[in-house]
Amino acid sequence: MSYLNLDVQICHSLYSATNALIRAYRPLLEPLGLTYPQYLVMLSLWQEDGVSVKHLAEHTRLDSGTLTPILKRLESKGWLQRVVSDQDERQKSIQLTAAGRRLRKKAESIPETLACQVIGNPEEALQLKALCESLYSTLSGADKP
Amino acid sequence: MSYLNLDVQICHSLYSATNALIRAYRPLLEPLGLTYPQYLVMLSLWQEDGVSVKHLAEHTRLDSGTLTPILKRLESKGWLQRVVSDQDERQKSIQLTAAGRRLRKKAESIPETLACQVIGNPEEALQLKALCESLYSTLSGADKP
DNA sequence: GTAATTTATATTGCGCACAAACTATTTGCC
DNA sequence: GGCAAATAGTTTGTGCGCAATATAAATTAC
């Protein structure tokens, strides 16, 4: 059996598991009118509001070219505003609206609902997260000095 | 700290690690003119040629609505043909061309090259794969009787 | 043997991922 | 001060993910 065997590819397992998990989020996010990446942005803003696009990109690990259209959609839904910064006019401050802050209430049940569907063993879940974090930091630091 | 905290989300770790890993494949696949999902399809066909779209969808875990355009692109690049089946005219048999089979040679170095960049501990890699497989099978069997 | 159902694949439409190119500020440098 | 380089964000184009719908052939029911 060769290394080119599909069933041996770690990335294939990772890829299909991730897609399946995001698919599982969909029915829970649909009542809020959010996609999964939009949910990530809202999670970040519920934690820390009034940040720059760059900060948001780092925290959510989304590309800025991906983030801009997401932020526009969230703005058009009335959940945030993109305000040009005073000190530095290149920057935009992303600010939740009152409606955006209220949306958090509707999201509160999501993590637990999903966990019940998905997580067999909580220890394994933590292990999976740790392994992914380790992989991510290897990859994102890979080509730096 | 709430369950709505971004830094606690397993899915976020999974999502960003997967995207980063696929990004790492890109420079290795670019000389072959393949994207990662196209590479998955070719891996599957190098293992088992002349299969139906349905079979390919199951093996690669790609949706048939995703697979059709991928197969068309691979066909237009001359690496496979989509032949209507004789026995059942609804089915198409996906068949590698000679060029498609030859492409395998150029792909042979990819798994090892990537593994060297990415994998610290081979045991952890296997663990990660096993956890993803377990998650995938939980999720794909979740709503069945 | 024909109608209803199921199955295999294709199409459409929206949102995301990302590289590359672009615009507009700001910061350094002299 | 004036100009080059760096930085923040946007735009563009290609491909994918996926739900919903469509098409067409095969199967089942009667």
Coordinates of C-alpha atoms (C1' of nucleotides) in Angstrom, one line a residue:
Chain A
M1 CA 0.0 0.0 0.0
S2 CA 1.4 3.3 -1.2
Y3 CA 1.5 6.7 0.5
L4 CA -0.7 7.8 -2.3
N5 CA -3.5 5.7 -1.0
L6 CA -6.5 7.9 -0.3
D7 CA -7.4 6.0 2.9
V8 CA -4.1 6.8 4.4
Q9 CA -4.2 10.6 4.0
I10 CA -4.5 12.5 7.2
C11 CA -5.6 15.6 5.4
H12 CA -8.6 13.7 3.9
S13 CA -9.8 12.7 7.3
L14 CA -9.3 16.2 8.6
Y15 CA -11.0 17.7 5.6
S16 CA -14.1 15.5 5.6
A17 CA -14.5 15.7 9.4
T18 CA -14.3 19.5 9.3
N19 CA -16.8 19.7 6.5
A20 CA -19.2 17.3 8.3
L21 CA -18.9 19.3 11.5
I22 CA -19.6 22.6 9.8
R23 CA -22.6 21.0 8.1
A24 CA -23.8 20.0 11.6
Y25 CA -23.7 23.6 12.7
R26 CA -25.9 24.7 9.8
P27 CA -29.3 23.8 11.2
L28 CA -28.4 25.5 14.5
L29 CA -27.1 28.7 12.9
E30 CA -29.9 28.9 10.3
P31 CA -32.4 30.4 12.8
L32 CA -29.9 33.2 13.5
G33 CA -29.3 33.8 9.8
L34 CA -25.6 33.1 10.2
T35 CA -23.1 30.9 8.3
Y36 CA -20.3 29.2 10.2
P37 CA -17.6 31.8 9.3
Q38 CA -20.1 34.6 10.1
Y39 CA -20.6 32.9 13.5
L40 CA -16.9 32.9 14.1
V41 CA -16.8 36.6 13.5
M42 CA -19.7 37.2 15.9
L43 CA -18.1 35.0 18.5
S44 CA -14.9 37.1 18.3
L45 CA -16.9 40.4 18.5
W46 CA -19.0 39.2 21.4
Q47 CA -15.7 38.7 23.2
E48 CA -14.0 41.9 22.1
D49 CA -15.9 44.7 20.3
G50 CA -14.6 47.7 18.4
V51 CA -11.5 46.0 16.9
S52 CA -9.8 46.5 13.6
V53 CA -10.2 44.1 10.6
K54 CA -6.7 43.0 11.1
H55 CA -7.3 42.1 14.7
L56 CA -10.4 40.2 13.7
A57 CA -8.6 38.4 10.9
E58 CA -5.9 37.2 13.4
H59 CA -8.4 36.1 16.1
T60 CA -10.7 34.3 13.7
R61 CA -7.8 33.1 11.5
L62 CA -9.7 34.3 8.4
D63 CA -8.0 36.0 5.5
S64 CA -8.7 39.7 5.2
G65 CA -9.9 39.1 1.6
T66 CA -12.4 36.7 3.0
L67 CA -13.3 38.8 6.0
T68 CA -14.3 42.0 4.1
P69 CA -17.3 40.5 2.3
I70 CA -18.4 38.7 5.5
L71 CA -18.3 41.9 7.4
K72 CA -20.3 43.6 4.7
R73 CA -23.0 41.0 4.9
L74 CA -23.1 41.2 8.7
E75 CA -23.4 45.0 8.4
S76 CA -26.2 44.7 5.9
K77 CA -28.0 42.5 8.3
G78 CA -27.7 45.2 10.9
W79 CA -25.5 43.4 13.4
L80 CA -22.4 45.6 13.1
Q81 CA -21.0 48.8 11.7
R82 CA -17.7 49.5 10.0
V83 CA -16.5 52.8 11.2
V84 CA -13.4 54.5 9.9
S85 CA -10.9 55.0 12.7
D86 CA -10.0 58.6 13.8
Q87 CA -6.4 58.1 14.6
D88 CA -5.6 56.0 11.5
E89 CA -7.9 56.4 8.6
R90 CA -6.7 53.2 7.0
Q91 CA -8.3 51.2 9.7
K92 CA -11.9 50.4 10.3
S93 CA -13.3 49.8 13.7
I94 CA -15.8 47.0 13.7
Q95 CA -18.6 47.7 16.2
L96 CA -21.6 45.6 17.2
T97 CA -25.0 47.2 17.1
A98 CA -27.5 46.7 19.9
A99 CA -29.1 44.0 17.7
G100 CA -25.8 42.3 17.2
R101 CA -25.2 42.2 20.9
R102 CA -28.7 40.8 21.5
L103 CA -28.1 38.0 19.0
R104 CA -25.7 36.5 21.5
K105 CA -28.6 35.3 23.6
K106 CA -30.0 33.3 20.7
A107 CA -26.6 31.7 20.2
E108 CA -26.1 30.6 23.8
S109 CA -27.6 27.2 23.4
I110 CA -25.6 26.3 20.3
P111 CA -22.3 25.0 21.9
E112 CA -24.0 22.6 24.2
T113 CA -26.6 21.4 21.6
L114 CA -23.8 20.6 19.2
A115 CA -21.6 19.0 21.9
C116 CA -24.3 16.5 22.7
Q117 CA -24.7 15.5 19.1
V118 CA -21.1 15.1 18.5
I119 CA -18.8 14.5 21.4
G120 CA -18.6 10.9 22.6
N121 CA -15.7 11.3 25.0
P122 CA -14.9 14.9 26.2
E123 CA -11.3 13.9 26.8
E124 CA -11.0 12.9 23.1
A125 CA -12.5 16.2 22.1
L126 CA -9.8 18.1 24.0
Q127 CA -7.2 15.9 22.5
L128 CA -8.5 16.6 19.0
K129 CA -8.4 20.3 19.7
A130 CA -4.9 20.2 21.0
L131 CA -3.6 18.2 18.1
C132 CA -5.2 20.7 15.6
E133 CA -3.8 23.7 17.5
S134 CA -0.4 22.1 17.3
L135 CA -0.7 21.4 13.6
Y136 CA -2.0 24.9 13.0
S137 CA 0.9 26.5 14.8
T138 CA 3.4 24.3 13.0
L139 CA 1.9 25.4 9.6
S140 CA 1.5 29.0 10.3
G141 CA 5.0 29.4 11.6
A142 CA 6.5 27.1 9.0
D143 CA 8.0 29.7 6.6
K144 CA 9.0 32.3 9.1
P145 CA 12.6 33.1 10.2
Chain B
M1 CA -15.4 32.1 30.4
S2 CA -18.4 31.1 28.4
Y3 CA -18.9 28.2 25.9
L4 CA -19.4 31.0 23.4
N5 CA -15.7 31.9 23.7
L6 CA -14.0 31.6 20.3
D7 CA -10.8 30.2 21.8
V8 CA -12.7 27.2 23.2
Q9 CA -14.4 26.1 20.0
I10 CA -13.1 22.7 18.8
C11 CA -14.5 23.4 15.3
H12 CA -12.5 26.6 15.0
S13 CA -9.3 24.7 15.6
L14 CA -10.3 22.0 13.2
Y15 CA -11.4 24.5 10.6
S16 CA -8.2 26.6 10.7
A17 CA -5.9 23.6 10.9
T18 CA -7.6 22.1 7.9
N19 CA -7.4 25.3 5.8
A20 CA -3.8 25.7 6.7
L21 CA -3.0 22.1 5.8
I22 CA -4.7 22.5 2.4
R23 CA -2.8 25.7 1.8
A24 CA 0.4 23.8 2.5
Y25 CA -0.5 21.3 -0.3
R26 CA -1.0 24.1 -2.8
P27 CA 2.6 24.6 -3.8
L28 CA 3.2 20.9 -4.1
L29 CA 0.1 20.4 -6.3
E30 CA 0.5 23.5 -8.4
P31 CA 3.2 21.8 -10.7
L32 CA 0.6 19.1 -11.4
G33 CA -2.1 21.6 -12.1
L34 CA -4.3 20.1 -9.4
T35 CA -6.3 21.6 -6.5
Y36 CA -6.6 19.6 -3.3
P37 CA -10.1 18.3 -4.1
Q38 CA -9.0 17.4 -7.6
Y39 CA -6.0 15.6 -6.0
L40 CA -8.4 13.6 -3.8
V41 CA -10.3 12.5 -6.9
M42 CA -7.1 11.5 -8.7
L43 CA -5.9 9.5 -5.6
S44 CA -9.1 7.6 -5.6
L45 CA -8.9 6.9 -9.3
W46 CA -5.3 5.8 -9.1
Q47 CA -6.5 3.2 -6.6
E48 CA -9.6 2.2 -8.5
D49 CA -10.4 3.2 -12.0
G50 CA -13.6 3.0 -14.0
V51 CA -16.0 3.6 -11.2
S52 CA -19.2 5.5 -11.1
V53 CA -19.7 9.1 -9.8
K54 CA -21.6 7.7 -6.9
H55 CA -18.7 5.4 -5.9
L56 CA -16.2 8.2 -6.3
A57 CA -18.4 10.5 -4.1
E58 CA -18.5 7.9 -1.4
H59 CA -14.8 7.2 -1.5
T60 CA -13.7 10.9 -1.6
R61 CA -16.5 12.0 0.7
L62 CA -17.3 14.8 -1.8
D63 CA -20.9 15.8 -2.6
S64 CA -22.0 14.8 -6.1
G65 CA -22.9 18.4 -6.8
T66 CA -19.3 19.2 -6.0
L67 CA -17.9 16.3 -7.9
T68 CA -19.5 16.9 -11.3
P69 CA -17.7 20.2 -12.0
I70 CA -14.4 18.8 -10.6
L71 CA -14.7 15.8 -13.0
K72 CA -15.5 18.1 -15.9
R73 CA -12.3 20.1 -15.2
L74 CA -10.2 17.0 -14.9
E75 CA -11.7 15.8 -18.2
S76 CA -11.0 19.1 -19.9
K77 CA -7.4 18.7 -18.7
G78 CA -7.2 15.3 -20.4
W79 CA -6.8 13.2 -17.3
L80 CA -10.0 11.3 -17.4
Q81 CA -13.1 10.5 -19.5
R82 CA -16.7 10.3 -18.4
V83 CA -18.2 7.4 -20.3
V84 CA -21.9 6.6 -20.1
S85 CA -22.3 3.1 -18.8
D86 CA -23.8 0.4 -21.0
Q87 CA -25.7 -1.6 -18.4
D88 CA -27.2 1.5 -16.8
E89 CA -27.4 4.7 -18.9
R90 CA -27.9 6.9 -15.8
Q91 CA -24.4 6.0 -14.6
K92 CA -21.1 7.3 -15.9
S93 CA -17.9 5.4 -15.7
I94 CA -15.0 7.6 -14.8
Q95 CA -11.9 6.3 -16.6
L96 CA -8.3 7.6 -16.4
T97 CA -6.6 8.4 -19.6
A98 CA -3.0 7.3 -20.2
A99 CA -1.9 10.9 -19.3
G100 CA -4.0 10.6 -16.1
R101 CA -2.2 7.4 -15.1
R102 CA 1.2 8.9 -15.9
L103 CA 0.4 11.9 -13.6
R104 CA 0.7 9.5 -10.6
K105 CA 4.5 9.4 -11.1
K106 CA 4.7 13.2 -10.6
A107 CA 2.6 12.9 -7.4
E108 CA 4.6 10.3 -5.8
S109 CA 6.9 12.6 -3.8
I110 CA 4.0 14.7 -2.4
P111 CA 3.0 12.7 0.7
E112 CA 6.6 12.5 2.0
T113 CA 7.4 16.1 1.2
L114 CA 4.4 17.3 3.1
A115 CA 4.9 14.9 6.0
C116 CA 8.4 16.3 6.6
Q117 CA 7.1 19.9 6.7
V118 CA 4.2 19.1 9.0
I119 CA 4.4 16.1 11.2
G120 CA 6.4 16.4 14.3
N121 CA 5.4 13.2 16.0
P122 CA 4.1 10.4 13.7
E123 CA 2.2 8.9 16.6
E124 CA 0.3 12.2 17.1
A125 CA -0.5 12.2 13.4
L126 CA -2.1 8.8 13.6
Q127 CA -4.0 9.9 16.7
L128 CA -5.3 13.0 14.9
K129 CA -6.4 10.9 11.9
A130 CA -8.2 8.4 14.2
L131 CA -10.0 11.1 16.1
C132 CA -11.1 12.8 12.8
E133 CA -12.3 9.4 11.5
S134 CA -14.3 8.9 14.7
L135 CA -15.8 12.3 14.5
Y136 CA -16.7 11.8 10.8
S137 CA -18.4 8.6 11.4
T138 CA -20.4 10.0 14.3
L139 CA -21.5 12.9 12.2
S140 CA -22.3 11.0 9.0
G141 CA -24.3 8.3 10.9
A142 CA -25.9 10.8 13.2
D143 CA -29.4 11.1 11.6
K144 CA -29.8 7.6 10.5
P145 CA -32.1 5.0 12.1
Chain C
dG1 C1' -47.5 -2.9 -19.7
dT2 C1' -48.1 1.6 -17.8
dA3 C1' -47.9 4.7 -13.8
dA4 C1' -45.5 5.9 -9.6
dT5 C1' -41.2 5.7 -7.3
dT6 C1' -36.5 5.5 -6.8
dT7 C1' -31.8 6.3 -8.3
dA8 C1' -27.8 8.6 -10.9
dT9 C1' -26.1 12.6 -12.3
dA10 C1' -26.3 17.6 -13.6
dT11 C1' -27.6 22.5 -12.8
dT12 C1' -28.2 26.7 -10.1
dG13 C1' -27.3 30.0 -6.7
dC14 C1' -25.0 31.7 -2.7
dG15 C1' -21.2 32.1 0.4
dC16 C1' -16.4 31.1 1.4
dA17 C1' -10.9 30.5 0.6
dC18 C1' -7.3 32.6 -1.3
dA19 C1' -3.8 34.6 -4.4
dA20 C1' -2.9 38.7 -6.8
dA21 C1' -3.6 43.3 -7.8
dC22 C1' -5.2 47.7 -6.3
dT23 C1' -6.2 52.1 -3.3
dA24 C1' -5.4 54.9 0.3
dT25 C1' -3.2 56.2 4.4
dT26 C1' 0.8 56.4 7.4
dT27 C1' 5.6 55.9 8.6
dG28 C1' 10.6 56.3 7.8
dC29 C1' 14.4 58.4 5.8
dC30 C1' 17.1 62.1 4.0
Chain D
dG1 C1' 9.1 69.0 3.7
dG2 C1' 9.1 65.3 0.2
dC3 C1' 9.5 60.7 -1.4
dA4 C1' 10.0 55.6 -0.7
dA5 C1' 8.4 51.8 1.8
dA6 C1' 5.2 49.7 4.8
dT7 C1' 0.5 48.9 6.3
dA8 C1' -4.9 48.5 6.3
dG9 C1' -8.4 47.3 3.8
dT10 C1' -10.8 46.3 -0.7
dT11 C1' -11.5 44.1 -5.3
dT12 C1' -11.2 40.5 -8.7
dG13 C1' -11.2 35.9 -10.4
dT14 C1' -11.2 30.9 -9.9
dG15 C1' -12.6 26.8 -7.6
dC16 C1' -15.1 24.5 -3.9
dG17 C1' -19.3 23.1 -0.5
dC18 C1' -23.7 22.4 -0.4
dA19 C1' -28.8 22.8 -0.5
dA20 C1' -32.4 22.7 -3.7
dT21 C1' -34.1 21.7 -8.1
dA22 C1' -34.1 19.4 -12.5
dT23 C1' -33.6 15.6 -15.9
dA24 C1' -33.6 11.2 -17.3
dA25 C1' -33.2 6.3 -16.9
dA26 C1' -34.3 2.2 -14.2
dT27 C1' -37.2 -0.2 -10.9
dT28 C1' -41.4 -1.3 -8.6
dA29 C1' -46.3 -1.6 -8.1
dC30 C1' -50.5 -2.7 -9.8

